[in-house]
mmCIF file of C-alpha atoms in Angstrom:
data_model
loop_
_atom_site.group_PDB
_atom_site.id
_atom_site.type_symbol
_atom_site.label_atom_id
_atom_site.label_comp_id
_atom_site.label_asym_id
_atom_site.label_seq_id
_atom_site.Cartn_x
_atom_site.Cartn_y
_atom_site.Cartn_z
ATOM 1 C CA GLN A 1 -18.107 -7.776 14.218
ATOM 2 C CA SER A 2 -14.758 -8.752 16.889
ATOM 3 C CA ALA A 3 -11.357 -9.149 15.803
ATOM 4 C CA LEU A 4 -9.924 -12.151 14.496
ATOM 5 C CA THR A 5 -7.373 -13.695 16.604
ATOM 6 C CA GLN A 6 -4.082 -13.559 16.853
ATOM 7 C CA PRO A 7 -1.273 -14.620 18.924
ATOM 8 C CA ALA A 8 0.317 -11.573 21.584
ATOM 9 C CA SER A 9 3.341 -12.692 20.726
ATOM 10 C CA VAL A 10 5.882 -15.465 18.851
ATOM 11 C CA SER A 11 9.751 -15.399 19.047
ATOM 12 C CA GLY A 12 11.648 -17.605 17.321
ATOM 13 C CA SER A 13 16.479 -17.913 16.229
ATOM 14 C CA PRO A 14 18.342 -16.832 12.629
ATOM 15 C CA GLY A 15 17.204 -19.143 10.738
ATOM 16 C CA GLN A 16 14.541 -21.233 12.028
ATOM 17 C CA SER A 17 10.294 -21.516 10.878
ATOM 18 C CA ILE A 18 7.529 -19.555 12.848
ATOM 19 C CA THR A 19 4.096 -19.701 12.600
ATOM 20 C CA ILE A 20 1.579 -17.397 13.593
ATOM 21 C CA SER A 21 -1.855 -18.447 13.789
ATOM 22 C CA CYS A 22 -5.361 -16.204 13.221
ATOM 23 C CA THR A 23 -8.615 -17.611 14.295
ATOM 24 C CA GLY A 24 -11.938 -16.364 13.174
ATOM 25 C CA THR A 25 -15.484 -18.020 12.583
ATOM 26 C CA SER A 26 -17.681 -19.572 9.560
ATOM 27 C CA SER A 27 -18.364 -16.414 8.465
ATOM 28 C CA ASP A 28 -14.534 -14.965 8.033
ATOM 29 C CA VAL A 29 -11.500 -17.145 8.153
ATOM 30 C CA GLY A 30 -12.850 -20.010 7.947
ATOM 31 C CA GLY A 31 -15.959 -19.613 4.904
ATOM 32 C CA TYR A 32 -13.665 -17.409 2.324
ATOM 33 C CA ASN A 33 -10.083 -17.437 0.311
ATOM 34 C CA TYR A 34 -10.027 -13.207 1.759
ATOM 35 C CA VAL A 35 -7.011 -13.529 4.642
ATOM 36 C CA SER A 36 -4.648 -10.839 3.554
ATOM 37 C CA TRP A 37 -0.776 -10.794 5.699
ATOM 38 C CA TYR A 38 0.699 -7.529 7.122
ATOM 39 C CA GLN A 39 3.566 -6.675 8.316
ATOM 40 C CA GLN A 40 4.081 -4.005 10.530
ATOM 41 C CA HIS A 41 7.639 -2.222 11.354
ATOM 42 C CA PRO A 42 7.784 -0.153 14.628
ATOM 43 C CA GLY A 43 6.778 3.770 13.416
ATOM 44 C CA LYS A 44 6.188 2.485 10.654
ATOM 45 C CA ALA A 45 2.927 2.075 7.597
ATOM 46 C CA PRO A 46 1.591 -1.179 7.680
ATOM 47 C CA LYS A 47 2.806 -3.472 4.539
ATOM 48 C CA LEU A 48 1.217 -7.265 2.546
ATOM 49 C CA MET A 49 3.419 -10.098 3.151
ATOM 50 C CA ILE A 50 -0.250 -12.284 1.793
ATOM 51 C CA TYR A 51 -3.817 -12.222 -0.322
ATOM 52 C CA ASP A 52 -5.843 -14.566 -0.799
ATOM 53 C CA VAL A 53 -4.845 -16.894 2.133
ATOM 54 C CA SER A 54 -1.523 -17.780 0.222
ATOM 55 C CA ASN A 55 -0.679 -15.072 -2.843
ATOM 56 C CA ARG A 56 2.422 -13.108 -2.215
ATOM 57 C CA PRO A 57 2.727 -9.475 -4.026
ATOM 58 C CA SER A 58 5.507 -8.750 -6.501
ATOM 59 C CA GLY A 59 8.322 -7.696 -4.570
ATOM 60 C CA VAL A 60 7.768 -10.200 -1.202
ATOM 61 C CA SER A 61 10.360 -12.414 0.216
ATOM 62 C CA ASN A 62 9.415 -16.540 -0.877
ATOM 63 C CA ARG A 63 10.200 -16.956 3.411
ATOM 64 C CA PHE A 64 6.767 -15.575 3.949
ATOM 65 C CA SER A 65 3.961 -18.311 2.988
ATOM 66 C CA GLY A 66 0.351 -17.790 4.199
ATOM 67 C CA SER A 67 -2.057 -21.229 4.913
ATOM 68 C CA LYS A 68 -5.509 -22.022 6.541
ATOM 69 C CA SER A 69 -7.410 -24.635 7.714
ATOM 70 C CA GLY A 70 -11.251 -24.177 8.524
ATOM 71 C CA ASN A 71 -11.179 -21.110 10.261
ATOM 72 C CA THR A 72 -7.674 -20.653 11.443
ATOM 73 C CA ALA A 73 -5.544 -18.973 9.138
ATOM 74 C CA SER A 74 -1.177 -19.221 9.466
ATOM 75 C CA LEU A 75 1.346 -16.694 8.139
ATOM 76 C CA THR A 76 4.148 -19.122 8.387
ATOM 77 C CA ILE A 77 7.861 -17.524 8.176
ATOM 78 C CA SER A 78 11.012 -19.481 7.166
ATOM 79 C CA GLY A 79 14.711 -19.472 7.361
ATOM 80 C CA LEU A 80 13.989 -15.978 10.131
ATOM 81 C CA GLN A 81 16.399 -12.543 8.990
ATOM 82 C CA ALA A 82 16.439 -10.335 12.465
ATOM 83 C CA GLU A 83 14.602 -7.938 9.817
ATOM 84 C CA ASP A 84 12.207 -9.998 9.502
ATOM 85 C CA GLU A 85 11.618 -8.560 13.901
ATOM 86 C CA ALA A 86 8.248 -6.428 13.965
ATOM 87 C CA ASP A 87 4.583 -6.867 14.185
ATOM 88 C CA TYR A 88 2.165 -8.920 11.854
ATOM 89 C CA TYR A 89 -1.773 -8.364 11.367
ATOM 90 C CA CYS A 90 -4.084 -10.757 9.441
ATOM 91 C CA SER A 91 -6.854 -9.430 7.503
ATOM 92 C CA SER A 92 -10.488 -11.500 6.566
ATOM 93 C CA TYR A 93 -13.797 -10.479 4.276
ATOM 94 C CA THR A 94 -16.760 -11.149 6.324
ATOM 95 C CA SER A 95 -19.872 -11.131 5.705
ATOM 96 C CA SER A 96 -21.332 -8.876 8.180
ATOM 97 C CA SER A 97 -20.623 -5.348 7.011
ATOM 98 C CA PRO A 98 -18.098 -3.561 6.938
ATOM 99 C CA HIS A 99 -16.798 -6.332 5.045
ATOM 100 C CA VAL A 100 -13.537 -6.021 7.066
ATOM 101 C CA VAL A 101 -11.708 -7.198 9.443
ATOM 102 C CA PHE A 102 -8.497 -6.983 11.716
ATOM 103 C CA GLY A 103 -6.861 -9.558 14.084
ATOM 104 C CA GLY A 104 -5.257 -8.306 17.018
ATOM 105 C CA GLY A 105 -1.063 -8.605 15.831
ATOM 106 C CA THR A 106 1.170 -10.476 16.837
ATOM 107 C CA LYS A 107 4.729 -9.237 18.527
ATOM 108 C CA LEU A 108 7.423 -11.150 16.660
ATOM 109 C CA THR A 109 10.489 -11.277 18.234
ATOM 110 C CA VAL A 110 13.656 -12.892 16.688
ATOM 111 C CA LEU A 111 15.958 -13.891 19.606
ATOM 112 C CA GLU B 1 6.870 4.313 -7.844
ATOM 113 C CA VAL B 2 3.099 3.735 -5.692
ATOM 114 C CA GLN B 3 3.398 6.605 -3.135
ATOM 115 C CA LEU B 4 0.273 7.408 -0.969
ATOM 116 C CA VAL B 5 1.346 10.851 1.969
ATOM 117 C CA GLU B 6 -1.113 11.897 4.025
ATOM 118 C CA SER B 7 -1.868 15.056 5.160
ATOM 119 C CA GLY B 8 -3.703 17.354 8.442
ATOM 120 C CA GLY B 9 -3.336 15.496 11.242
ATOM 121 C CA GLY B 10 -2.874 17.562 14.837
ATOM 122 C CA LEU B 11 -4.137 18.094 18.438
ATOM 123 C CA VAL B 12 -7.583 19.264 18.062
ATOM 124 C CA GLN B 13 -10.226 19.869 21.172
ATOM 125 C CA PRO B 14 -12.630 17.030 21.547
ATOM 126 C CA GLY B 15 -16.085 17.586 19.366
ATOM 127 C CA GLY B 16 -13.317 20.091 17.242
ATOM 128 C CA SER B 17 -13.484 19.018 13.695
ATOM 129 C CA LEU B 18 -10.062 18.131 10.839
ATOM 130 C CA ARG B 19 -9.860 17.648 7.125
ATOM 131 C CA LEU B 20 -7.133 14.324 6.346
ATOM 132 C CA SER B 21 -6.305 14.703 2.718
ATOM 133 C CA CYS B 22 -4.093 11.439 0.868
ATOM 134 C CA ALA B 23 -1.941 12.589 -2.585
ATOM 135 C CA ALA B 24 -1.610 9.696 -4.820
ATOM 136 C CA SER B 25 0.686 9.251 -7.344
ATOM 137 C CA GLY B 26 2.571 6.638 -9.513
ATOM 138 C CA PHE B 27 -1.194 4.881 -10.438
ATOM 139 C CA THR B 28 -3.707 5.280 -12.247
ATOM 140 C CA PHE B 29 -5.600 7.588 -8.764
ATOM 141 C CA SER B 30 -9.472 7.360 -10.665
ATOM 142 C CA SER B 31 -9.770 2.934 -11.113
ATOM 143 C CA TYR B 32 -8.861 2.147 -7.419
ATOM 144 C CA TRP B 33 -10.802 1.953 -4.759
ATOM 145 C CA MET B 34 -8.993 3.754 -1.134
ATOM 146 C CA HIS B 35 -9.523 3.692 2.826
ATOM 147 C CA TRP B 36 -8.483 4.988 5.530
ATOM 148 C CA VAL B 37 -7.098 2.996 8.136
ATOM 149 C CA ARG B 38 -6.450 4.015 11.558
ATOM 150 C CA GLN B 39 -4.447 2.143 14.751
ATOM 151 C CA ALA B 40 -3.889 4.197 18.751
ATOM 152 C CA PRO B 41 -1.285 4.780 20.058
ATOM 153 C CA GLY B 42 -0.273 0.369 20.879
ATOM 154 C CA LYS B 43 -3.105 -1.173 19.405
ATOM 155 C CA GLY B 44 -4.091 -2.733 16.330
ATOM 156 C CA LEU B 45 -5.508 -1.596 12.839
ATOM 157 C CA VAL B 46 -9.009 -0.963 12.410
ATOM 158 C CA TRP B 47 -10.708 0.276 9.010
ATOM 159 C CA VAL B 48 -12.671 3.067 8.651
ATOM 160 C CA SER B 49 -13.852 4.009 5.441
ATOM 161 C CA ARG B 50 -13.914 2.528 1.892
ATOM 162 C CA ILE B 51 -14.939 4.803 -1.314
ATOM 163 C CA ASN B 52 -15.188 2.899 -4.924
ATOM 164 C CA SER B 53 -13.118 4.407 -7.219
ATOM 165 C CA ASP B 54 -15.889 7.427 -8.369
ATOM 166 C CA GLY B 55 -16.832 8.438 -5.595
ATOM 167 C CA SER B 56 -20.730 7.247 -6.054
ATOM 168 C CA SER B 57 -20.207 5.264 -2.523
ATOM 169 C CA THR B 58 -18.936 4.734 -0.037
ATOM 170 C CA SER B 59 -19.361 2.644 3.051
ATOM 171 C CA TYR B 60 -18.531 3.556 7.000
ATOM 172 C CA ALA B 61 -16.980 2.078 10.894
ATOM 173 C CA ASP B 62 -19.997 1.925 13.372
ATOM 174 C CA SER B 63 -18.447 3.535 15.043
ATOM 175 C CA VAL B 64 -17.507 6.517 12.524
ATOM 176 C CA LYS B 65 -20.684 7.025 10.942
ATOM 177 C CA GLY B 66 -22.166 9.825 10.911
ATOM 178 C CA ARG B 67 -19.319 11.822 11.848
ATOM 179 C CA PHE B 68 -16.655 11.510 8.776
ATOM 180 C CA THR B 69 -17.155 11.947 5.203
ATOM 181 C CA ILE B 70 -14.494 9.732 2.769
ATOM 182 C CA SER B 71 -14.707 11.851 -0.416
ATOM 183 C CA ARG B 72 -12.350 11.739 -4.048
ATOM 184 C CA ASP B 73 -11.392 14.492 -6.322
ATOM 185 C CA ASN B 74 -9.152 12.277 -8.902
ATOM 186 C CA ALA B 75 -9.191 15.084 -10.638
ATOM 187 C CA LYS B 76 -6.373 15.686 -7.868
ATOM 188 C CA ASN B 77 -4.997 12.242 -7.553
ATOM 189 C CA THR B 78 -6.297 12.641 -3.930
ATOM 190 C CA LEU B 79 -8.021 11.250 -1.069
ATOM 191 C CA TYR B 80 -10.156 13.287 2.574
ATOM 192 C CA LEU B 81 -11.192 12.491 5.308
ATOM 193 C CA GLN B 82 -13.230 15.113 6.687
ATOM 194 C CA MET B 83 -13.902 14.162 10.300
ATOM 195 C CA ASN B 84 -16.280 15.800 12.831
ATOM 196 C CA SER B 85 -17.265 16.093 16.090
ATOM 197 C CA LEU B 86 -13.985 14.260 17.113
ATOM 198 C CA ARG B 87 -13.797 12.182 20.799
ATOM 199 C CA ALA B 88 -10.878 11.332 22.206
ATOM 200 C CA GLU B 89 -10.763 7.770 21.420
ATOM 201 C CA ASP B 90 -10.075 8.856 17.442
ATOM 202 C CA THR B 91 -6.944 9.569 19.065
ATOM 203 C CA ALA B 92 -4.803 7.571 16.207
ATOM 204 C CA VAL B 93 -2.728 7.532 12.947
ATOM 205 C CA TYR B 94 -4.722 7.180 9.755
ATOM 206 C CA TYR B 95 -3.333 5.853 7.041
ATOM 207 C CA CYS B 96 -5.065 5.473 3.890
ATOM 208 C CA ALA B 97 -4.252 2.577 1.567
ATOM 209 C CA ARG B 98 -4.992 1.557 -2.110
ATOM 210 C CA ASP B 99 -7.198 -1.943 -2.547
ATOM 211 C CA ARG B 100 -5.994 -3.410 -3.743
ATOM 212 C CA GLY B 101 -8.901 -4.755 -6.708
ATOM 213 C CA SER B 102 -9.769 -8.557 -5.758
ATOM 214 C CA TYR B 103 -13.163 -9.067 -4.704
ATOM 215 C CA ALA B 104 -12.234 -8.723 -0.664
ATOM 216 C CA GLU B 105 -10.323 -5.494 0.665
ATOM 217 C CA VAL B 106 -6.410 -6.099 -0.285
ATOM 218 C CA PHE B 107 -4.824 -3.314 1.524
ATOM 219 C CA ASP B 108 -2.004 -2.188 -0.658
ATOM 220 C CA PRO B 109 -0.084 -0.166 -0.115
ATOM 221 C CA TRP B 110 -0.215 1.737 2.317
ATOM 222 C CA GLY B 111 1.256 6.092 3.338
ATOM 223 C CA GLN B 112 3.428 6.605 5.670
ATOM 224 C CA GLY B 113 0.427 7.960 7.965
ATOM 225 C CA THR B 114 -0.693 11.237 9.746
ATOM 226 C CA LEU B 115 -1.837 11.556 13.334
ATOM 227 C CA VAL B 116 -4.256 12.875 15.123
ATOM 228 C CA THR B 117 -4.730 13.736 18.404
ATOM 229 C CA VAL B 118 -8.198 14.655 20.467
ATOM 230 C CA SER B 119 -7.619 16.508 23.566
ATOM 231 C CA SER B 120 -8.216 18.948 25.359
#
């Protein structure tokens, strides 16, 4: 199946808010409330930031929030900090095997 | 502390084989589904394979089906990925990840990854 569509890059200044989009279809993002977001710093392993569209795992800052409208999910980071600079990936359950698909990733630059 | 540590990566010639291991600690390994996810250099994340908690059910991405085999040894708290007939396009960092246990695949946490390079 095709990867979910994310912008290649977004940027923001410290203290600002940014939103990263993740667009799929009614067979994945739009059809289920099973979207996750992962943060990956260079040379490091991905880290779960949001699951089931808007749930934050224990230990993840409440500056990170998730939402969904139609076939597009979004990750919002408020009060941007230098340490937020990283790559962000979305993933979703999909009706077709193997039932999981990732987005292409978005590079967040903190100006 | 929940920890996943991969090993077994390295340089292998096209057509060769490699077995990756993922040692788990800090949680009841036998209770969780596990996954392998890979990332080619400079590219995004791609799901590779999953195995259920007792090892009786497995799934694979089409790109590796018939060449890769996922398995686990719950007595040793270890996940494996046997990779045969390796191709240049299999070059990637391979991560093992625990399934969070919700309805859909949620990967948490991830290991640090092990690099597999397929080249002559």
